[in-house]
XYZ file of C-alpha atoms in Angstrom:
654
model
C 152.643 304.822 -97.427
C 154.732 305.732 -100.428
C 157.548 308.232 -100.337
C 157.520 309.835 -103.794
C 161.303 310.043 -103.884
C 161.894 306.426 -102.923
C 159.171 304.290 -104.479
C 160.208 300.625 -104.426
C 160.531 298.295 -107.380
C 157.856 295.772 -108.211
C 157.899 292.701 -105.952
C 155.709 290.510 -108.181
C 158.656 288.390 -109.306
C 159.750 287.725 -105.744
C 156.231 286.803 -104.725
C 156.221 284.283 -107.574
C 159.592 282.924 -106.615
C 158.431 282.731 -102.994
C 155.544 280.564 -104.177
C 158.040 278.402 -105.998
C 159.974 277.916 -102.773
C 156.782 276.903 -100.980
C 155.984 274.585 -103.866
C 159.313 272.847 -103.466
C 158.526 272.481 -99.771
C 162.059 272.853 -98.466
C 164.410 275.659 -97.659
C 164.039 277.158 -101.078
C 166.174 278.120 -103.994
C 167.503 281.426 -102.794
C 170.411 282.407 -105.051
C 169.553 284.075 -108.350
C 172.560 286.100 -109.287
C 175.436 284.200 -107.768
C 176.708 286.886 -105.452
C 180.225 286.092 -104.318
C 180.285 287.907 -100.976
C 179.504 285.636 -98.038
C 177.663 286.179 -94.796
C 178.921 282.859 -93.491
C 179.335 279.166 -94.184
C 178.846 275.673 -92.835
C 181.885 273.650 -93.736
C 182.446 274.059 -97.475
C 178.885 275.248 -98.110
C 178.660 279.007 -98.262
C 175.724 281.352 -97.684
C 176.148 284.291 -100.025
C 175.258 287.906 -99.415
C 173.013 287.704 -102.454
C 171.023 284.840 -100.911
C 170.611 286.731 -97.644
C 169.626 289.989 -99.331
C 166.969 288.364 -101.504
C 165.608 286.295 -98.618
C 165.309 289.415 -96.441
C 163.547 291.376 -99.184
C 161.171 288.484 -99.783
C 160.331 288.111 -96.095
C 159.799 291.847 -95.599
C 157.510 291.963 -98.632
C 155.567 289.035 -97.218
C 155.311 290.842 -93.883
C 153.971 293.929 -95.664
C 151.395 291.825 -97.507
C 150.182 290.197 -94.299
C 149.951 293.368 -92.213
C 149.035 295.831 -94.943
C 151.593 298.268 -93.550
C 155.148 299.193 -94.491
C 157.929 297.730 -92.399
C 161.360 299.234 -91.824
C 164.522 297.293 -91.059
C 164.333 298.547 -87.477
C 160.843 297.070 -87.156
C 161.968 293.855 -88.846
C 164.830 293.542 -86.364
C 162.449 294.206 -83.476
C 160.340 291.173 -84.451
C 163.409 289.021 -85.147
C 163.005 288.786 -88.918
C 166.736 288.924 -89.814
C 167.528 286.229 -87.244
C 164.776 284.016 -88.635
C 166.062 284.439 -92.197
C 169.623 283.686 -91.118
C 168.481 280.585 -89.230
C 166.643 279.390 -92.338
C 169.613 279.944 -94.621
C 172.194 278.366 -92.322
C 169.937 275.398 -91.633
C 169.683 274.888 -95.385
C 173.463 275.219 -95.693
C 173.989 272.657 -92.918
C 171.746 270.161 -94.729
C 173.502 270.826 -98.010
C 176.845 270.243 -96.298
C 175.559 266.981 -94.841
C 174.345 265.911 -98.280
C 177.756 266.720 -99.743
C 179.600 264.749 -97.069
C 177.285 261.765 -97.370
C 177.226 261.860 -101.157
C 173.452 262.304 -101.259
C 172.052 263.550 -104.552
C 168.943 263.172 -106.693
C 168.444 262.227 -110.299
C 167.152 264.264 -113.209
C 163.686 262.742 -112.911
C 163.160 264.114 -109.401
C 164.478 267.534 -110.375
C 162.190 267.636 -113.379
C 159.192 266.535 -111.356
C 159.806 269.238 -108.752
C 159.874 271.910 -111.450
C 156.854 270.502 -113.285
C 154.810 270.481 -110.076
C 155.674 274.064 -109.138
C 152.617 276.343 -109.346
C 154.825 279.263 -110.402
C 155.445 277.697 -113.792
C 151.912 276.453 -114.437
C 149.801 277.917 -117.212
C 146.054 278.672 -117.220
C 145.236 274.990 -117.713
C 147.144 273.966 -114.592
C 149.983 272.299 -116.503
C 153.654 273.218 -116.755
C 154.147 276.218 -119.054
C 157.528 276.033 -120.785
C 157.316 279.659 -121.907
C 156.589 280.962 -118.409
C 159.495 278.885 -117.073
C 161.957 280.410 -119.546
C 160.623 283.945 -119.089
C 160.870 283.930 -115.300
C 164.411 282.557 -115.296
C 165.467 284.961 -118.031
C 163.989 287.889 -116.128
C 166.129 286.945 -113.128
C 169.277 286.464 -115.170
C 169.491 282.755 -114.385
C 170.107 279.957 -116.842
C 168.052 276.778 -116.739
C 171.159 274.769 -115.847
C 171.922 277.048 -112.878
C 168.366 276.960 -111.630
C 168.071 273.203 -111.980
C 171.354 272.777 -110.086
C 169.845 274.738 -107.207
C 166.702 272.597 -107.357
C 168.889 269.485 -107.211
C 170.566 270.787 -104.048
C 167.203 271.629 -102.533
C 165.837 268.157 -103.241
C 168.935 266.602 -101.682
C 168.333 268.661 -98.559
C 164.778 267.390 -98.495
C 166.036 263.810 -98.636
C 168.197 264.462 -95.581
C 165.270 266.067 -93.789
C 162.981 263.147 -94.632
C 165.580 260.658 -93.411
C 165.848 262.460 -90.077
C 162.139 262.870 -89.395
C 160.647 259.962 -91.306
C 158.830 257.409 -89.169
C 158.648 259.669 -86.108
C 155.196 259.338 -84.558
C 153.737 260.338 -81.234
C 153.452 257.507 -78.647
C 149.934 256.148 -78.241
C 149.957 256.872 -74.506
C 150.769 260.530 -75.150
C 148.051 260.817 -77.782
C 145.409 259.153 -75.627
C 146.294 261.231 -72.575
C 146.054 264.412 -74.637
C 142.718 263.333 -76.099
C 141.396 262.431 -72.651
C 142.421 265.842 -71.327
C 140.845 267.630 -74.285
C 137.556 265.695 -74.420
C 136.868 265.383 -70.700
C 133.552 267.000 -69.692
C 132.420 268.372 -66.365
C 129.204 269.214 -64.559
C 129.347 272.506 -62.708
C 127.116 274.887 -60.786
C 127.646 278.625 -60.518
C 126.004 281.809 -59.422
C 126.945 285.461 -59.677
C 127.111 287.909 -56.796
C 125.911 291.386 -57.710
C 125.825 294.777 -56.025
C 122.112 294.578 -55.234
C 122.836 291.514 -53.053
C 125.091 293.449 -50.689
C 123.648 293.836 -47.182
C 123.853 297.637 -47.424
C 124.393 300.150 -50.239
C 127.963 301.292 -50.816
C 128.390 304.652 -49.082
C 129.648 307.634 -51.048
C 133.307 308.442 -50.298
C 134.495 311.803 -49.021
C 136.815 314.094 -50.984
C 139.897 312.966 -49.079
C 139.213 309.350 -50.047
C 138.744 310.246 -53.708
C 141.867 312.396 -53.769
C 143.905 309.563 -52.278
C 142.386 307.136 -54.792
C 143.293 309.477 -57.630
C 146.919 309.547 -56.495
C 147.158 305.835 -55.717
C 145.800 304.877 -59.150
C 147.530 307.520 -61.204
C 148.048 305.154 -64.143
C 144.272 305.084 -64.721
C 143.987 308.864 -64.787
C 147.057 309.769 -66.814
C 146.778 311.420 -70.214
C 148.739 309.576 -72.937
C 151.728 310.983 -74.752
C 150.585 313.526 -77.349
C 152.422 314.200 -80.606
C 151.501 317.703 -81.795
C 151.649 317.735 -85.567
C 151.394 320.386 -88.258
C 150.540 319.216 -91.765
C 149.605 320.391 -95.247
C 147.535 318.295 -97.588
C 145.737 318.395 -100.905
C 143.186 315.927 -102.255
C 141.334 315.693 -105.585
C 138.135 316.665 -103.773
C 139.705 319.983 -102.727
C 140.367 320.825 -106.398
C 136.896 319.880 -107.607
C 135.845 323.514 -108.029
C 138.886 324.220 -110.222
C 138.054 321.395 -112.611
C 136.139 322.491 -115.701
C 134.392 319.745 -117.669
C 132.318 320.233 -120.811
C 129.819 317.863 -122.415
C 132.330 316.730 -125.033
C 134.783 315.636 -122.350
C 132.078 313.691 -120.500
C 130.895 312.111 -123.750
C 134.478 311.025 -124.475
C 134.750 309.355 -121.051
C 131.407 307.640 -121.655
C 132.564 306.327 -125.029
C 135.882 305.150 -123.627
C 134.045 303.092 -120.986
C 131.098 302.028 -123.100
C 131.553 298.401 -122.025
C 130.509 299.425 -118.515
C 127.311 301.056 -119.698
C 126.246 298.761 -122.507
C 126.576 295.026 -122.120
C 124.662 292.215 -123.824
C 122.986 289.421 -121.925
C 125.596 287.168 -120.335
C 125.854 283.868 -118.544
C 128.106 282.759 -115.686
C 129.691 279.625 -117.084
C 132.083 276.847 -116.064
C 133.661 274.485 -118.591
C 135.140 271.046 -117.914
C 137.046 269.379 -120.756
C 137.201 265.563 -120.899
C 139.764 263.298 -122.606
C 137.128 261.729 -124.874
C 133.519 262.411 -125.902
C 132.572 259.088 -124.296
C 133.951 260.155 -120.912
C 132.064 263.447 -121.157
C 128.831 261.661 -122.096
C 129.210 259.210 -119.204
C 129.715 262.097 -116.748
C 126.691 263.940 -118.171
C 124.534 260.849 -117.720
C 125.500 260.590 -114.043
C 124.791 264.283 -113.526
C 121.363 263.986 -115.189
C 120.556 260.932 -113.055
C 121.452 262.829 -109.895
C 124.223 260.365 -109.015
C 127.051 262.921 -109.008
C 127.143 266.727 -109.229
C 129.232 268.632 -111.763
C 131.694 269.594 -108.997
C 132.609 265.951 -108.361
C 133.991 265.518 -111.867
C 135.937 268.770 -111.521
C 137.645 267.429 -108.393
C 138.242 264.012 -109.988
C 140.243 265.743 -112.718
C 142.477 267.332 -110.063
C 141.041 270.807 -110.675
C 139.219 273.389 -108.609
C 136.042 275.274 -109.432
C 138.185 278.355 -110.071
C 140.156 276.418 -112.694
C 137.050 275.696 -114.774
C 135.283 279.029 -114.237
C 134.973 281.062 -117.452
C 133.258 283.961 -115.730
C 130.775 286.151 -117.622
C 130.315 285.017 -121.230
C 128.222 286.285 -124.138
C 126.561 284.014 -126.691
C 129.241 284.860 -129.253
C 132.116 284.230 -126.831
C 130.791 280.736 -126.098
C 130.965 279.723 -129.744
C 129.389 276.341 -130.416
C 128.088 276.150 -126.848
C 126.342 279.529 -127.007
C 122.980 278.368 -128.336
C 122.591 275.536 -125.823
C 123.645 277.625 -122.826
C 121.518 280.655 -123.727
C 118.519 278.400 -124.209
C 118.579 277.602 -120.473
C 116.318 279.552 -118.131
C 117.950 278.307 -114.918
C 121.328 276.846 -113.822
C 121.979 273.524 -115.507
C 124.711 271.404 -117.145
C 124.758 270.939 -120.940
C 126.922 268.881 -123.238
C 129.004 267.155 -124.331
C 129.912 269.918 -126.796
C 132.983 269.802 -129.021
C 135.405 272.677 -128.403
C 138.930 273.512 -129.518
C 140.178 271.705 -126.399
C 137.996 268.611 -126.860
C 134.611 267.382 -125.654
C 133.377 269.484 -122.725
C 130.500 269.876 -120.306
C 129.304 273.410 -119.573
C 127.682 274.402 -116.288
C 125.497 277.518 -116.520
C 125.638 279.044 -113.041
C 123.733 282.307 -113.442
C 122.034 284.741 -115.809
C 123.106 288.358 -116.126
C 120.576 290.642 -117.804
C 121.673 293.114 -120.468
C 123.010 296.482 -119.269
C 121.854 299.615 -121.080
C 122.774 302.889 -119.348
C 122.355 305.989 -121.513
C 124.742 308.930 -121.465
C 122.094 311.069 -119.787
C 121.653 308.502 -117.007
C 125.410 308.215 -116.473
C 126.192 311.964 -116.709
C 126.310 312.712 -112.963
C 128.518 309.727 -112.182
C 130.726 310.554 -115.155
C 131.113 314.125 -113.991
C 132.197 313.054 -110.496
C 134.571 310.411 -111.838
C 136.052 312.636 -114.515
C 136.465 315.526 -112.078
C 138.286 313.305 -109.603
C 140.516 311.946 -112.354
C 141.286 315.418 -113.669
C 141.998 316.707 -110.159
C 144.342 313.760 -109.527
C 146.298 314.624 -112.663
C 146.438 318.257 -111.582
C 147.980 317.173 -108.268
C 150.481 314.972 -110.093
C 151.476 317.927 -112.254
C 152.037 320.110 -109.172
C 153.900 317.576 -107.029
C 157.287 318.597 -108.395
C 156.588 322.186 -107.283
C 155.544 321.014 -103.821
C 158.687 318.918 -103.474
C 160.914 321.735 -104.678
C 159.456 324.082 -102.079
C 160.044 321.574 -99.270
C 163.532 320.727 -100.513
C 164.321 324.429 -100.648
C 163.573 324.798 -96.943
C 160.069 326.276 -97.140
C 158.018 325.744 -93.986
C 154.644 324.061 -94.147
C 153.030 327.420 -93.448
C 154.837 328.930 -96.454
C 153.845 325.996 -98.658
C 150.196 326.538 -97.696
C 150.464 330.239 -98.576
C 152.090 329.654 -101.975
C 150.083 326.611 -103.129
C 146.604 325.129 -102.962
C 147.668 322.816 -100.119
C 145.697 323.326 -96.921
C 147.366 323.796 -93.524
C 146.188 321.990 -90.404
C 147.234 320.888 -86.922
C 146.349 317.754 -85.038
C 147.104 316.131 -81.677
C 148.146 312.492 -82.077
C 147.803 310.466 -78.829
C 149.850 307.328 -78.252
C 147.013 305.297 -76.716
C 145.325 304.524 -80.029
C 142.323 306.771 -79.278
C 143.108 308.856 -82.327
C 141.053 311.361 -84.315
C 138.831 310.043 -87.086
C 137.946 311.595 -90.411
C 139.829 314.194 -92.396
C 143.499 313.540 -93.007
C 143.598 311.222 -89.964
C 141.402 308.758 -91.830
C 144.158 307.892 -94.308
C 146.418 304.914 -93.429
C 149.409 306.690 -94.978
C 148.969 309.675 -92.676
C 148.505 307.478 -89.607
C 151.735 305.632 -90.390
C 153.643 308.870 -90.920
C 152.185 310.485 -87.789
C 153.379 307.585 -85.655
C 156.854 307.479 -87.226
C 157.860 311.143 -87.716
C 160.556 312.534 -85.422
C 161.532 316.063 -84.493
C 164.679 315.796 -86.626
C 162.814 314.827 -89.813
C 162.452 317.416 -92.547
C 158.939 317.587 -94.043
C 158.635 315.486 -97.176
C 155.806 314.706 -99.531
C 153.793 311.495 -99.202
C 151.019 310.032 -101.321
C 147.450 309.368 -100.145
C 145.290 306.503 -101.350
C 142.936 308.740 -103.343
C 145.702 310.508 -105.274
C 146.163 313.309 -102.764
C 149.424 314.320 -101.094
C 150.517 315.519 -97.665
C 153.540 316.531 -95.654
C 153.812 316.840 -91.888
C 156.044 318.102 -89.111
C 156.390 317.075 -85.482
C 156.165 320.255 -83.421
C 156.204 318.872 -79.884
C 155.876 315.701 -77.837
C 153.808 316.212 -74.707
C 154.793 313.447 -72.260
C 152.191 311.476 -70.285
C 150.889 313.466 -67.312
C 148.478 312.907 -64.454
C 145.181 314.628 -65.212
C 144.153 317.125 -62.521
C 141.717 315.685 -59.980
C 139.093 318.363 -60.675
C 138.982 317.358 -64.363
C 138.375 313.665 -63.671
C 136.543 313.699 -60.354
C 133.515 311.846 -61.725
C 135.750 309.183 -63.291
C 137.630 308.790 -60.011
C 134.379 308.436 -58.062
C 133.042 305.786 -60.443
C 136.360 303.911 -60.392
C 136.415 303.944 -56.570
C 132.788 302.782 -56.432
C 133.437 299.834 -58.761
C 136.515 298.821 -56.785
C 134.647 299.029 -53.471
C 131.728 296.981 -54.815
C 134.176 294.362 -56.037
C 135.928 294.283 -52.643
C 132.669 293.784 -50.784
C 131.436 291.161 -53.253
C 134.652 289.168 -52.842
C 134.264 289.326 -49.064
C 130.658 288.186 -49.356
C 131.739 285.423 -51.730
C 134.206 284.150 -49.123
C 131.406 283.980 -46.556
C 129.029 282.216 -48.945
C 131.744 279.773 -49.922
C 132.216 278.797 -46.276
C 128.455 278.456 -45.796
C 127.987 276.425 -48.972
C 130.866 274.119 -48.097
C 129.504 273.601 -44.595
C 126.000 272.939 -45.915
C 127.317 270.326 -48.308
C 129.366 268.523 -45.631
C 127.755 265.534 -43.857
C 126.445 266.229 -40.308
C 128.697 265.200 -37.399
C 126.486 262.292 -36.333
C 126.722 260.876 -39.846
C 130.487 260.758 -39.786
C 131.892 257.205 -39.942
C 134.193 255.728 -37.326
C 137.806 256.818 -37.460
C 138.967 253.449 -38.752
C 136.643 253.815 -41.737
C 137.586 257.369 -42.629
C 139.931 256.339 -45.383
C 137.147 254.402 -47.086
C 134.814 257.390 -47.437
C 137.247 260.225 -47.974
C 136.531 259.922 -51.697
C 133.721 258.204 -53.612
C 134.285 254.493 -54.000
C 135.370 253.626 -57.535
C 135.453 250.015 -58.718
C 138.982 248.866 -59.406
C 138.060 247.781 -62.906
C 136.790 251.272 -63.765
C 140.315 252.668 -63.988
C 141.474 256.251 -63.492
C 139.124 257.665 -66.150
C 135.892 256.734 -64.410
C 133.211 259.320 -63.680
C 133.638 260.957 -60.284
C 130.275 261.789 -58.727
C 129.737 264.920 -56.595
C 129.102 264.903 -52.885
C 126.884 267.982 -52.465
C 123.521 268.543 -54.130
C 122.052 271.864 -55.237
C 119.236 271.604 -52.712
C 121.704 271.715 -49.804
C 123.293 274.984 -50.907
C 122.074 278.421 -49.805
C 122.426 280.242 -53.158
C 120.410 279.986 -56.411
C 122.905 277.929 -58.380
C 122.765 277.525 -62.159
C 123.571 273.993 -63.292
C 125.653 273.245 -66.394
C 126.188 269.616 -67.399
C 128.505 268.095 -69.957
C 130.640 271.218 -70.185
C 133.613 270.794 -72.512
C 137.000 272.380 -72.101
C 136.432 274.433 -75.244
C 132.805 275.205 -74.375
C 131.180 278.394 -73.224
C 128.242 279.636 -71.208
C 126.202 282.491 -72.614
C 126.626 285.702 -70.650
C 129.428 284.309 -68.486
C 133.146 285.211 -68.767
C 135.250 282.557 -70.448
C 137.518 282.603 -67.386
C 134.801 280.829 -65.413
C 134.768 277.896 -67.853
C 138.557 277.695 -67.804
C 138.557 277.795 -64.007
C 136.055 274.924 -63.905
C 138.713 272.665 -65.405
C 141.298 273.545 -62.763
C 139.238 272.430 -59.751
C 140.671 269.201 -58.413
C 137.752 267.401 -56.759
C 133.961 267.378 -57.187
C 132.254 269.272 -54.404
C 134.963 271.945 -54.200
C 133.829 275.566 -54.499
C 135.982 278.416 -55.796
C 135.582 282.145 -56.216
C 136.004 283.487 -59.742
C 136.818 287.170 -60.196
C 136.617 287.930 -63.919
C 135.825 290.977 -66.037
C 134.792 292.953 -62.975
C 132.251 290.307 -61.933
C 132.320 287.888 -58.991
C 131.083 284.278 -59.138
C 130.949 281.200 -56.957
C 131.787 278.089 -58.923
C 131.252 274.492 -57.822
C 132.476 271.351 -59.528
C 129.775 268.655 -59.483
C 131.247 265.824 -61.561
C 134.084 264.886 -63.877
C 133.229 262.705 -66.893
C 136.027 260.849 -68.624
C 135.928 260.855 -72.422
C 134.880 257.784 -74.370
C 137.893 257.400 -76.634
C 136.064 254.844 -78.781
C 133.456 257.416 -79.808
C 133.496 258.451 -83.470
C 134.286 262.068 -82.647
C 136.991 261.001 -80.194
C 138.624 258.857 -82.861
C 138.779 261.853 -85.200
C 140.278 263.993 -82.441
C 142.814 261.275 -81.627
C 143.843 261.180 -85.272
C 144.329 264.960 -85.384
C 146.201 265.007 -82.082
C 148.434 262.192 -83.270
C 149.292 264.099 -86.422
C 150.031 267.352 -84.608
C 152.079 265.757 -81.864
C 153.952 263.780 -84.490
C 154.671 266.950 -86.441
C 155.840 268.678 -83.268
C 158.186 265.791 -82.447
C 159.486 265.788 -86.008
C 160.093 269.536 -85.849
C 161.954 269.223 -82.541
C 164.034 266.312 -83.788
C 164.890 268.130 -86.984
C 165.815 271.259 -85.018
C 168.239 269.242 -82.872
C 169.707 267.602 -85.963
C 170.122 270.926 -87.788
C 171.891 272.471 -84.804
C 174.190 269.474 -84.528
C 174.883 269.594 -88.270
C 175.869 273.249 -88.012
C 178.217 272.505 -85.128
C 179.716 269.477 -86.862
C 180.158 271.321 -90.145
C 181.670 274.353 -88.474
C 179.306 277.330 -88.585
C 181.062 280.600 -89.480
C 179.373 284.028 -89.461
C 180.504 287.241 -91.141
C 178.654 289.747 -88.960
C 180.058 292.780 -90.777
C 178.617 291.513 -94.072
C 175.272 290.832 -92.377
C 175.223 294.349 -90.911
C 176.059 295.856 -94.305
C 173.171 294.055 -95.981
C 170.779 294.962 -93.180
C 171.673 298.609 -93.782
C 170.795 298.262 -97.480
C 167.451 296.516 -97.097
C 164.518 298.939 -96.870
């Protein structure tokens, strides 16, 4: 949503600089203008207001990019964004202070390598672009010496971080136990209890019962908060009838966009340049022999398929390679061919036929496009008048009378079950409808298609219990479902007792008392260890219900048509033979554990899982250790906060 009076500046530069920070892999180079005001310090290392402001703007822009919605400072504070930014900055300051105290620094070679490897400063060929480097720094008012000094500090912080966390790995016992837990499989049996299995149909309730149910479950029969809104809006489509277009105007649009309507035959082409013609010829021979595909040589050069993609190319644009590529009738690799960059192989990936759309064929589309464009410009020309009317105190009703804007009203519920279509279909309107308050004066906002709107909050209708007569059928259905569930759970308890009794050995088969301890659980050879398979005691034939058997069920597995809660519950049952009741998603099940199978940690898949678990646990331990170190470094260095400066910056960031 864009407020026409407060459109923000471009954030492209800060996105690029954010990528640079990620490329450096540390806490980032955050100061670009050397602001002198401070929001705090750690020892002699200061965190400037300029650093905090830029970091907040960068993080809020990133949040907008991820969510696709604007974010206010109030929303940012609600999700803890300022605190996260402050923690990042003061952690970086603590490391810098530690580096200063310890005399840790890095040489010019490491600084240069960090800058050369940054994607922000790379050109189209993937190499460091000296011109881009100078332009970006110049645009931010930063000299190369200042920037490189910040990079040097950042690299020193990284050295401290590496020294703290380097060599930290997860213990083998922890990794193996985690893998065993994750890869363990189980055999289970289950069956669902349904309403048609009840001994008698559920009787219809009387009115007194339904009325009491309505009152006792008021939250399920309460209308959501309603925001009653009045709005005016104008879109290019609404002005279509006012737009007059003659043939000359349409012909001019056609001529201006002739490349869309007339295109020669093209090829989708990738180009890979080699250091020498011999290297290119050797690669081509392997491709022709079927030993390696073209993509392998792209990856060997440290590139991606996007790096070598030339896109759609005409014969003339391909130069010396045009004849060979256009002679192909299907995707293939040709070359080596000498180019301005050296010997190259060309992969033809697709054929695009010529495009020839006449003016007559394109007229209808041109008319619609030109009319929309003209109407958009008409709205732009009138926006100043709309804004002047609103600023002068005109009501939305008066604006609708004096302009082409259309007046409307809409109820905006808080439960997300909102109207669709019309003005409610625009994200900008939805954002404004949720945010507007009774004290806000109507202001003009921009729609995605070039239209505009303004709105006013007339009233907030608080949540209220819907009258029983209006929801009687809903109440009756809700009561019925609850009663069925109650009876099914009671029946499940009975069946559980019966199934458990049926699976138990008969009294005459019980062993003597002095042998009870030997048969309380299945006998497991001592050499089998704690991970041995535990066999079940009952068998499906001894149980009274039609059980469905599932074997080899994994912790992350699923059963078609069955709630995931049942699978999760299967891995909480302690002993084979135990039966539990599962109440999930309004359905009732009996669940029996038949067997527990320990994982084979020498299996190929298990070894891969162990490797992944080891890495993740190691990273978690490193993160925890570094967090403890950073906190201690802040305490040792003497963390100081200037809350008034922080509050002042928070008030400026929008």
